[in-house]
Amino acid sequence: MSGKEVNEFSVFESMAARFDLAATKLGLAEGMKQYLRSPNREIIVHIPVVMDNGKLRVFDGYRVQHSLARGPCKGGVRYSPNVTLDEIRGLAAEMTWKCAVVNIPFGGAKGGIICNPAELSNGELERITRRYTAEILDYIGPERDVPAPDMNTNEQTMAWIMDTYSMHVRHTVTASVTGKPVDLGGSQGRREATGRGCMIVADQALKHFGWNRESTRVVVQGFGNVGSQAARLMHDEGYKIIGVGDVAGGVFNTDGLDIPALAEYAQANKAIAGFPGGDSIGTQEILEQDCDLLLPAATESVISSKNAHKIKARILVEGANSPTTPPADDILFERGVFVIPDILANAGGVTVSYFEWVQDRQGYFWPEKQVNDRLEAIMVASFNDVVRYGGKHSVNNRIAAYMVAIDRVAFSLKLRGFYA
Ligand code: NAD
């Protein structure tokens, strides 16, 4: 990617470099560029929690709201020792672009708490979650900002946030979060939505190349919500999943892995390393194996200037947020890799979150088939929008996706005008 030097491992700088390139190509005025590059609001909280041993600990947490131009902010909350404000700031902006690419009426936000869930009891996690929610309460809600699950958070976390919010406002507000249990107003199909969205865009890429699923060899990095659902759905539909990795290592089998058996093994062992149905392999190494379609669904910056030249896949479906750095974009482009960028590839999650929010506000719930059909219609239309736009303006898919998104957000802002 041309332009000024960026720290390729900074999520915010990576987002900003892509934004600058796309906004310049769109001819966006300098003031608008400056406004859209920066977040609307950044909240930092210090959360006091009494641990199980009776001692008090303080955890740092963030919520960054990037844009409210097209509707309430929307974005996940992640728990990890590696959370930084830079990362949350970059991911919040990416959420704005993602919602605009799939044309749903939300802006972007992201939240995170610096903690290691593996070392925390369920009770400690619940207390951290509830106090974090209480600290940001004035800034969230169905019309303001709607949290969702992300790395190391899940349906239970969302249930705690929803309950805490509801206790404070004195009535049950199911639309205050998405990705919650179906019994508490969650949507059918939300658990699988991000993985299903990845499969839908993968199918479109196959159509683009005239390939079929059965002869497409797939490697998936990450076996959490996104990776495991994508692997399971793709396996069920005939794709040949030859490699899967998680944080502790991976398994590889050129004849194809038995994904339902792997999921059972992962459930029982809390890891996939040691699965008897394949050879063991390192989790970074797995990205460089010979395959047709690579689906990183773990964490950011795993494909960088250090390893992009070793990627053998022809199609890259970015299930994770920001898995590829800007210098790696250039290398992949030169090598002819067809990249389906994160803000399109993993937008199935936020799309079904939008459906969940709509259903909660109506108090009327849709059958799973309706959710899946509407998701497919949006993902296919968005894929076509991006690929067509890229062709028309001679830019790669990532910059095309940014251009489509920035154009939509800037247009909404122009219509609204700038209030004093
Ligand atoms: P998760 O916590 O359920 O799973 C993460 C997986 O990645 C685990 O298998 C973990 O072992 C693995 N992992 C973590 N660090 C790794 C590393 N350094 N190397 C290899 N593997 C590693 O998280 P998730 O919800 O599946 O999210 C995964 C990615 O997808 C994140 O980038 C997230 O922001 C993005 N995403 C998630 C959703 C969603 O609906 N959950 C939606 C859009 C994007």
Coordinates of C-alpha atoms and ligand atoms in Angstrom, one line a residue:
M1 CA 0.0 0.0 0.0
S2 CA 1.4 3.3 -1.0
G3 CA 1.5 6.3 1.3
K4 CA 3.2 7.1 4.6
E5 CA 5.0 4.6 6.8
V6 CA 2.7 2.8 9.2
N7 CA 3.4 0.5 12.1
E8 CA 1.9 -2.5 10.5
F9 CA 1.1 -4.1 13.9
S10 CA -1.0 -1.2 15.0
V11 CA -4.7 -2.0 14.3
F12 CA -5.6 1.7 14.3
E13 CA -2.7 2.7 12.0
S14 CA -3.6 -0.1 9.6
M15 CA -7.2 1.0 9.5
A16 CA -6.1 4.7 9.1
A17 CA -3.8 3.8 6.2
R18 CA -6.5 2.0 4.3
F19 CA -9.0 4.7 5.2
D20 CA -6.7 7.5 3.9
L21 CA -6.1 5.6 0.6
A22 CA -9.8 5.0 0.0
A23 CA -10.9 8.5 1.1
T24 CA -8.3 10.1 -1.2
K25 CA -9.5 8.0 -4.1
L26 CA -13.1 9.1 -3.3
G27 CA -11.9 12.8 -3.3
L28 CA -13.2 13.3 0.2
A29 CA -12.6 16.8 1.6
E30 CA -9.7 17.1 4.1
G31 CA -12.0 18.1 7.0
M32 CA -14.3 15.2 6.4
K33 CA -11.3 12.9 6.2
Q34 CA -10.0 14.1 9.5
Y35 CA -13.5 13.7 11.1
L36 CA -14.1 10.2 9.8
R37 CA -10.6 9.0 10.7
S38 CA -11.1 9.8 14.4
P39 CA -13.5 8.2 16.9
N40 CA -16.5 10.1 18.2
R41 CA -15.8 9.2 21.8
E42 CA -13.4 7.1 23.8
I43 CA -14.3 5.9 27.3
I44 CA -11.7 4.5 29.7
V45 CA -12.8 2.8 32.9
H46 CA -11.0 1.3 35.9
I47 CA -13.1 -1.5 37.2
P48 CA -12.7 -2.5 40.9
V49 CA -13.6 -6.1 41.5
V50 CA -13.4 -8.2 44.7
M51 CA -11.8 -11.5 43.7
D52 CA -12.7 -14.9 45.0
N53 CA -9.8 -14.7 47.5
G54 CA -11.3 -11.5 49.0
K55 CA -8.7 -9.2 47.6
L56 CA -9.6 -6.2 45.5
R57 CA -8.2 -5.9 41.9
V58 CA -8.6 -3.1 39.4
F59 CA -9.1 -4.0 35.7
D60 CA -8.8 -1.4 32.8
G61 CA -11.6 -1.4 30.3
Y62 CA -12.4 0.6 27.1
R63 CA -15.4 1.5 25.0
V64 CA -14.7 3.4 21.8
Q65 CA -17.6 4.8 19.8
H66 CA -16.4 5.7 16.3
S67 CA -19.5 6.9 14.5
L68 CA -23.2 7.5 15.2
A69 CA -23.9 9.0 11.8
R70 CA -26.1 6.2 10.4
G71 CA -27.6 4.9 13.7
P72 CA -26.6 3.6 17.1
C73 CA -23.1 2.3 17.6
K74 CA -22.6 -1.4 17.3
G75 CA -19.6 -3.6 18.2
G76 CA -18.2 -6.4 20.3
V77 CA -16.6 -6.5 23.7
R78 CA -13.4 -8.6 24.0
Y79 CA -11.6 -9.9 27.1
S80 CA -7.9 -10.5 26.6
P81 CA -4.6 -9.6 28.3
N82 CA -3.5 -8.1 25.0
V83 CA -6.3 -5.5 24.7
T84 CA -5.0 -2.0 24.0
L85 CA -6.8 1.3 23.4
D86 CA -5.1 1.4 19.9
E87 CA -6.6 -1.9 19.0
I88 CA -10.1 -1.0 20.3
R89 CA -9.9 2.4 18.5
G90 CA -9.0 0.7 15.2
L91 CA -11.6 -2.0 15.5
A92 CA -14.3 0.5 16.4
A93 CA -13.7 2.3 13.1
E94 CA -13.7 -1.0 11.2
M95 CA -17.1 -1.6 12.7
T96 CA -18.4 1.6 11.2
W97 CA -17.1 0.6 7.7
K98 CA -18.4 -3.0 8.2
C99 CA -22.0 -1.8 9.0
A100 CA -21.9 0.5 6.0
V101 CA -20.6 -2.2 3.6
V102 CA -23.6 -4.4 4.4
N103 CA -25.7 -1.3 4.5
I104 CA -27.3 -1.7 8.0
P105 CA -28.3 1.3 10.1
F106 CA -25.5 1.3 12.7
G107 CA -22.3 3.1 13.4
G108 CA -19.2 1.4 14.8
A109 CA -18.0 0.8 18.4
K110 CA -15.7 -1.7 20.2
G111 CA -15.0 -2.5 23.8
G112 CA -12.5 -4.5 25.7
I113 CA -11.2 -5.3 29.2
I114 CA -7.6 -6.2 29.9
C115 CA -7.9 -9.5 31.7
N116 CA -7.1 -13.2 31.2
P117 CA -10.4 -15.1 31.3
A118 CA -8.5 -18.4 31.6
E119 CA -7.3 -17.3 35.0
L120 CA -10.7 -16.0 36.2
S121 CA -13.6 -17.9 37.8
N122 CA -17.1 -17.5 36.5
G123 CA -18.1 -15.4 39.4
E124 CA -15.1 -13.0 38.9
L125 CA -16.0 -12.7 35.2
E126 CA -19.6 -11.9 36.1
R127 CA -18.5 -9.2 38.5
I128 CA -16.0 -7.7 36.0
T129 CA -18.7 -7.7 33.3
R130 CA -21.4 -6.1 35.5
R131 CA -19.2 -3.4 36.9
Y132 CA -17.8 -2.6 33.4
T133 CA -21.5 -2.3 32.2
A134 CA -22.4 0.0 35.1
E135 CA -19.4 2.2 34.4
I136 CA -20.4 2.7 30.7
L137 CA -24.1 2.6 31.3
D138 CA -24.9 6.3 30.3
Y139 CA -23.3 5.7 26.9
I140 CA -24.9 2.4 25.9
G141 CA -28.5 1.2 25.2
P142 CA -30.6 0.2 22.2
E143 CA -30.6 3.7 20.7
R144 CA -27.0 4.6 21.7
D145 CA -24.6 1.7 21.5
V146 CA -25.3 -2.0 21.5
P147 CA -22.5 -4.4 22.6
A148 CA -22.1 -7.9 21.2
P149 CA -19.7 -10.9 21.9
D150 CA -16.1 -10.9 20.5
M151 CA -12.9 -12.7 21.6
N152 CA -13.4 -14.6 24.9
T153 CA -16.9 -13.2 25.5
N154 CA -20.1 -15.1 24.7
E155 CA -23.8 -15.4 25.1
Q156 CA -23.5 -15.6 28.9
T157 CA -21.5 -12.3 29.0
M158 CA -24.2 -10.7 26.9
A159 CA -26.9 -12.0 29.3
W160 CA -25.0 -10.3 32.3
I161 CA -24.7 -7.0 30.4
M162 CA -28.4 -7.1 29.4
D163 CA -29.4 -7.9 33.0
T164 CA -27.2 -5.1 34.5
Y165 CA -28.5 -2.6 32.1
S166 CA -32.1 -3.7 32.7
M167 CA -31.7 -3.5 36.5
H168 CA -30.5 0.1 36.2
V169 CA -33.2 1.3 33.9
R170 CA -35.9 -0.7 35.9
H171 CA -37.3 -2.7 33.0
T172 CA -36.1 -5.5 30.8
V173 CA -34.3 -4.2 27.7
T174 CA -33.4 -7.2 25.5
A175 CA -32.3 -4.9 22.6
S176 CA -29.5 -3.5 24.8
V177 CA -27.1 -6.2 23.5
T178 CA -27.0 -8.8 20.7
G179 CA -25.5 -12.3 20.6
K180 CA -27.4 -13.2 23.8
P181 CA -29.1 -16.6 24.5
V182 CA -32.2 -17.3 22.4
D183 CA -34.2 -17.7 25.6
L184 CA -33.5 -14.1 26.5
G185 CA -34.4 -12.5 23.2
G186 CA -31.4 -13.7 21.1
S187 CA -31.9 -14.5 17.5
Q188 CA -32.0 -17.9 15.8
G189 CA -28.9 -18.3 13.7
R190 CA -26.8 -15.6 15.5
R191 CA -24.3 -18.2 16.9
E192 CA -23.5 -19.4 13.4
A193 CA -23.9 -16.1 11.7
T194 CA -20.3 -14.9 11.3
G195 CA -19.1 -18.4 10.2
R196 CA -22.1 -18.7 7.8
G197 CA -21.4 -15.3 6.4
C198 CA -17.8 -16.4 5.7
M199 CA -19.1 -19.4 3.9
I200 CA -21.5 -17.4 1.8
V201 CA -18.8 -15.1 0.6
A202 CA -16.5 -18.0 0.0
D203 CA -19.2 -19.6 -2.2
Q204 CA -19.3 -16.3 -4.2
A205 CA -15.6 -16.3 -4.6
L206 CA -15.7 -19.9 -5.9
K207 CA -18.4 -18.9 -8.4
H208 CA -16.1 -16.0 -9.5
F209 CA -13.3 -18.6 -10.2
G210 CA -15.6 -21.4 -11.5
W211 CA -14.5 -23.8 -8.7
N212 CA -16.5 -26.3 -6.8
R213 CA -16.7 -26.9 -3.0
E214 CA -15.5 -30.5 -3.1
S215 CA -12.1 -29.7 -4.7
T216 CA -11.5 -26.6 -2.6
R217 CA -9.0 -27.3 0.2
V218 CA -9.5 -25.0 3.2
V219 CA -7.3 -24.1 6.2
V220 CA -8.9 -22.3 9.2
Q221 CA -6.9 -20.5 11.9
G222 CA -9.0 -20.2 15.1
F223 CA -11.5 -22.6 16.4
G224 CA -13.7 -20.4 18.5
N225 CA -17.0 -19.0 17.6
V226 CA -16.1 -17.9 14.1
G227 CA -13.6 -20.5 13.1
S228 CA -15.5 -23.6 14.5
Q229 CA -18.8 -22.5 13.0
A230 CA -17.3 -21.7 9.6
A231 CA -15.4 -25.0 9.6
R232 CA -18.5 -27.0 10.5
L233 CA -20.8 -25.3 8.0
M234 CA -18.2 -25.5 5.2
H235 CA -17.5 -29.2 6.0
D236 CA -21.2 -30.0 5.9
E237 CA -21.5 -28.3 2.5
G238 CA -18.7 -30.3 1.0
Y239 CA -15.6 -28.1 1.4
K240 CA -12.4 -30.1 2.2
I241 CA -11.1 -28.7 5.5
I242 CA -7.4 -29.8 5.6
G243 CA -6.1 -27.8 8.5
V244 CA -7.3 -26.1 11.6
G245 CA -5.3 -24.3 14.3
D246 CA -6.0 -22.5 17.6
V247 CA -3.8 -20.7 20.0
A248 CA -2.1 -23.8 21.3
G249 CA -1.4 -25.5 18.0
G250 CA -3.1 -27.1 15.0
V251 CA -3.9 -30.3 13.1
F252 CA -3.4 -31.0 9.4
N253 CA -4.7 -33.8 7.1
T254 CA -4.5 -33.5 3.3
D255 CA -7.3 -36.1 3.0
G256 CA -9.6 -33.7 5.0
L257 CA -10.4 -33.4 8.7
D258 CA -13.5 -34.9 10.3
I259 CA -14.8 -31.6 11.7
P260 CA -17.6 -32.9 13.8
A261 CA -15.1 -35.3 15.5
L262 CA -12.6 -32.4 15.9
A263 CA -15.4 -30.2 17.5
E264 CA -16.1 -33.0 20.0
Y265 CA -12.4 -33.4 20.8
A266 CA -12.0 -29.6 21.2
Q267 CA -15.1 -29.5 23.6
A268 CA -13.7 -32.3 25.7
N269 CA -10.0 -31.2 25.7
K270 CA -10.4 -27.4 25.5
A271 CA -7.9 -27.5 22.6
I272 CA -7.5 -29.1 19.2
A273 CA -3.8 -30.0 19.6
G274 CA -3.4 -33.8 19.9
F275 CA -6.5 -34.6 17.8
P276 CA -5.8 -38.1 16.4
G277 CA -7.4 -37.4 13.0
G278 CA -4.4 -35.4 11.6
D279 CA -0.8 -34.5 12.1
S280 CA 0.1 -31.7 14.5
I281 CA 1.3 -28.4 13.2
G282 CA 2.2 -24.9 14.5
T283 CA -0.6 -22.4 14.5
Q284 CA 1.4 -19.8 12.5
E285 CA 2.8 -22.5 10.2
I286 CA -0.7 -23.6 9.3
L287 CA -1.2 -20.3 7.4
E288 CA 1.6 -21.1 5.0
Q289 CA 0.4 -24.6 4.0
D290 CA -0.6 -25.5 0.5
C291 CA -4.4 -24.9 0.2
D292 CA -6.9 -23.1 -2.0
L293 CA -8.8 -21.0 0.6
L294 CA -7.4 -19.7 3.8
L295 CA -9.7 -18.5 6.6
P296 CA -7.9 -16.7 9.4
A297 CA -10.5 -16.5 12.3
A298 CA -8.4 -16.0 15.3
T299 CA -6.7 -12.6 15.9
E300 CA -5.2 -9.6 14.2
S301 CA -1.9 -9.1 12.2
V302 CA -1.3 -12.8 11.6
I303 CA -0.5 -12.1 7.9
S304 CA 2.2 -9.4 7.7
S305 CA 5.2 -8.4 5.7
K306 CA 7.0 -11.3 7.5
N307 CA 4.9 -14.1 6.0
A308 CA 2.6 -12.8 3.3
H309 CA 5.0 -14.0 0.6
K310 CA 4.6 -17.6 2.0
I311 CA 0.8 -17.7 1.7
K312 CA -0.1 -20.3 -0.9
A313 CA -3.9 -19.9 -0.8
R314 CA -5.6 -18.3 -3.9
I315 CA -8.6 -17.0 -1.8
L316 CA -8.3 -15.3 1.6
V317 CA -11.5 -15.0 3.6
E318 CA -10.9 -12.8 6.6
G319 CA -13.0 -14.2 9.4
A320 CA -11.0 -12.4 12.0
N321 CA -10.8 -8.6 12.3
S322 CA -7.7 -7.1 10.9
P323 CA -5.8 -10.4 10.3
T324 CA -3.8 -8.8 7.4
T325 CA -1.5 -5.8 7.7
P326 CA -1.3 -3.1 5.0
P327 CA 2.2 -4.2 3.7
A328 CA 0.9 -7.7 3.5
D329 CA -2.1 -6.4 1.4
D330 CA 0.4 -5.3 -1.3
I331 CA 2.3 -8.6 -1.3
L332 CA -0.9 -10.6 -1.5
F333 CA -2.2 -8.3 -4.3
E334 CA 1.0 -8.8 -6.3
R335 CA 0.7 -12.5 -5.9
G336 CA -2.8 -12.5 -7.2
V337 CA -4.6 -13.6 -4.0
F338 CA -8.3 -12.8 -4.0
V339 CA -8.9 -11.2 -0.6
I340 CA -12.3 -11.0 0.9
P341 CA -11.6 -8.3 3.5
D342 CA -12.8 -8.5 7.1
I343 CA -15.3 -5.7 6.8
L344 CA -17.1 -7.8 4.3
A345 CA -16.2 -11.4 5.1
N346 CA -17.1 -11.4 8.8
A347 CA -20.0 -9.0 8.5
G348 CA -22.5 -11.9 8.9
G349 CA -22.2 -11.5 12.7
V350 CA -23.2 -7.9 12.8
T351 CA -25.9 -8.4 10.1
V352 CA -27.7 -11.0 12.3
S353 CA -27.1 -8.8 15.3
Y354 CA -29.0 -6.2 13.4
F355 CA -31.8 -8.8 12.9
E356 CA -31.7 -9.6 16.6
W357 CA -32.0 -5.9 17.5
V358 CA -35.0 -5.5 15.1
Q359 CA -36.7 -8.6 16.5
D360 CA -36.2 -7.5 20.1
R361 CA -37.6 -4.1 19.4
Q362 CA -40.6 -5.6 17.6
G363 CA -41.0 -8.4 20.2
Y364 CA -41.6 -10.7 17.3
F365 CA -39.1 -13.5 16.4
W366 CA -38.2 -15.0 13.1
P367 CA -37.7 -18.6 12.2
E368 CA -34.0 -19.6 11.6
K369 CA -34.6 -20.1 7.8
Q370 CA -35.8 -16.5 7.5
V371 CA -32.7 -15.3 9.4
N372 CA -30.4 -17.3 7.2
D373 CA -32.1 -16.4 3.9
R374 CA -32.0 -12.7 4.8
L375 CA -28.4 -13.0 5.8
E376 CA -27.5 -14.7 2.5
A377 CA -29.3 -12.0 0.5
I378 CA -27.3 -9.2 2.2
M379 CA -23.9 -11.0 2.0
V380 CA -24.3 -11.8 -1.7
A381 CA -25.4 -8.3 -2.6
S382 CA -22.6 -6.8 -0.5
F383 CA -20.0 -9.1 -2.1
N384 CA -21.2 -8.1 -5.6
D385 CA -21.2 -4.4 -4.7
V386 CA -17.6 -4.6 -3.5
V387 CA -16.2 -6.7 -6.4
R388 CA -18.1 -4.7 -9.0
Y389 CA -16.9 -1.4 -7.4
G390 CA -13.3 -2.7 -7.3
G391 CA -13.4 -3.6 -11.0
K392 CA -14.9 -0.3 -12.0
H393 CA -12.3 1.8 -10.0
S394 CA -9.3 -0.5 -10.5
V395 CA -8.7 -1.1 -6.8
N396 CA -8.4 -4.2 -4.7
N397 CA -11.4 -5.6 -2.8
R398 CA -10.3 -4.1 0.5
I399 CA -10.0 -0.6 -0.8
A400 CA -13.2 -1.1 -2.8
A401 CA -15.0 -2.1 0.4
Y402 CA -13.6 0.9 2.3
M403 CA -14.7 3.2 -0.6
V404 CA -18.2 1.8 -0.7
A405 CA -18.5 2.2 3.1
I406 CA -16.9 5.7 3.4
D407 CA -19.0 7.0 0.6
R408 CA -22.2 5.8 2.4
V409 CA -21.2 7.3 5.8
A410 CA -20.0 10.6 4.3
F411 CA -23.2 10.9 2.4
S412 CA -25.3 10.4 5.6
L413 CA -23.2 13.0 7.3
K414 CA -23.6 15.5 4.5
L415 CA -27.4 15.0 4.7
R416 CA -27.4 15.5 8.5
G417 CA -25.0 18.5 8.5
F418 CA -22.7 19.4 11.4
Y419 CA -24.5 20.7 14.5
A420 CA -22.7 23.4 16.4
Ligands
NAD1 P1 -13.1 -16.8 20.2 O1 -12.6 -16.3 21.5 O2 -14.4 -17.6 20.2 O3 -12.1 -17.7 19.4 C1 -10.8 -17.3 19.1 C2 -10.0 -18.5 18.6 O4 -8.7 -18.0 18.1 C3 -9.7 -19.6 19.6 O5 -9.8 -20.8 19.0 C4 -8.3 -19.3 20.0 O6 -7.6 -20.4 20.5 C5 -7.7 -18.8 18.7 N1 -6.5 -17.8 18.9 C6 -6.4 -16.8 19.7 N2 -5.2 -16.2 19.5 C7 -4.6 -16.9 18.6 C8 -3.3 -16.8 18.0 N3 -2.4 -15.9 18.4 N4 -2.9 -17.8 17.1 C9 -3.8 -18.7 16.7 N5 -5.0 -18.9 17.2 C10 -5.4 -18.0 18.2 O7 -13.3 -15.5 19.2 P2 -14.3 -15.3 18.0 O8 -15.5 -14.7 18.5 O9 -14.3 -16.6 17.2 O10 -13.5 -14.2 17.2 C11 -12.3 -14.5 16.4 C12 -12.0 -13.3 15.5 O11 -13.2 -13.0 14.7 C13 -11.7 -12.0 16.2 O12 -10.8 -11.3 15.4 C14 -13.0 -11.3 16.2 O13 -12.9 -9.9 16.4 C15 -13.6 -11.7 14.9 N6 -15.0 -11.6 14.8 C16 -15.9 -12.2 15.6 C17 -17.3 -12.1 15.4 C18 -18.2 -12.9 16.3 O14 -19.4 -12.9 15.9 N7 -17.8 -13.6 17.3 C19 -17.8 -11.3 14.4 C20 -16.9 -10.7 13.5 C21 -15.5 -10.8 13.7

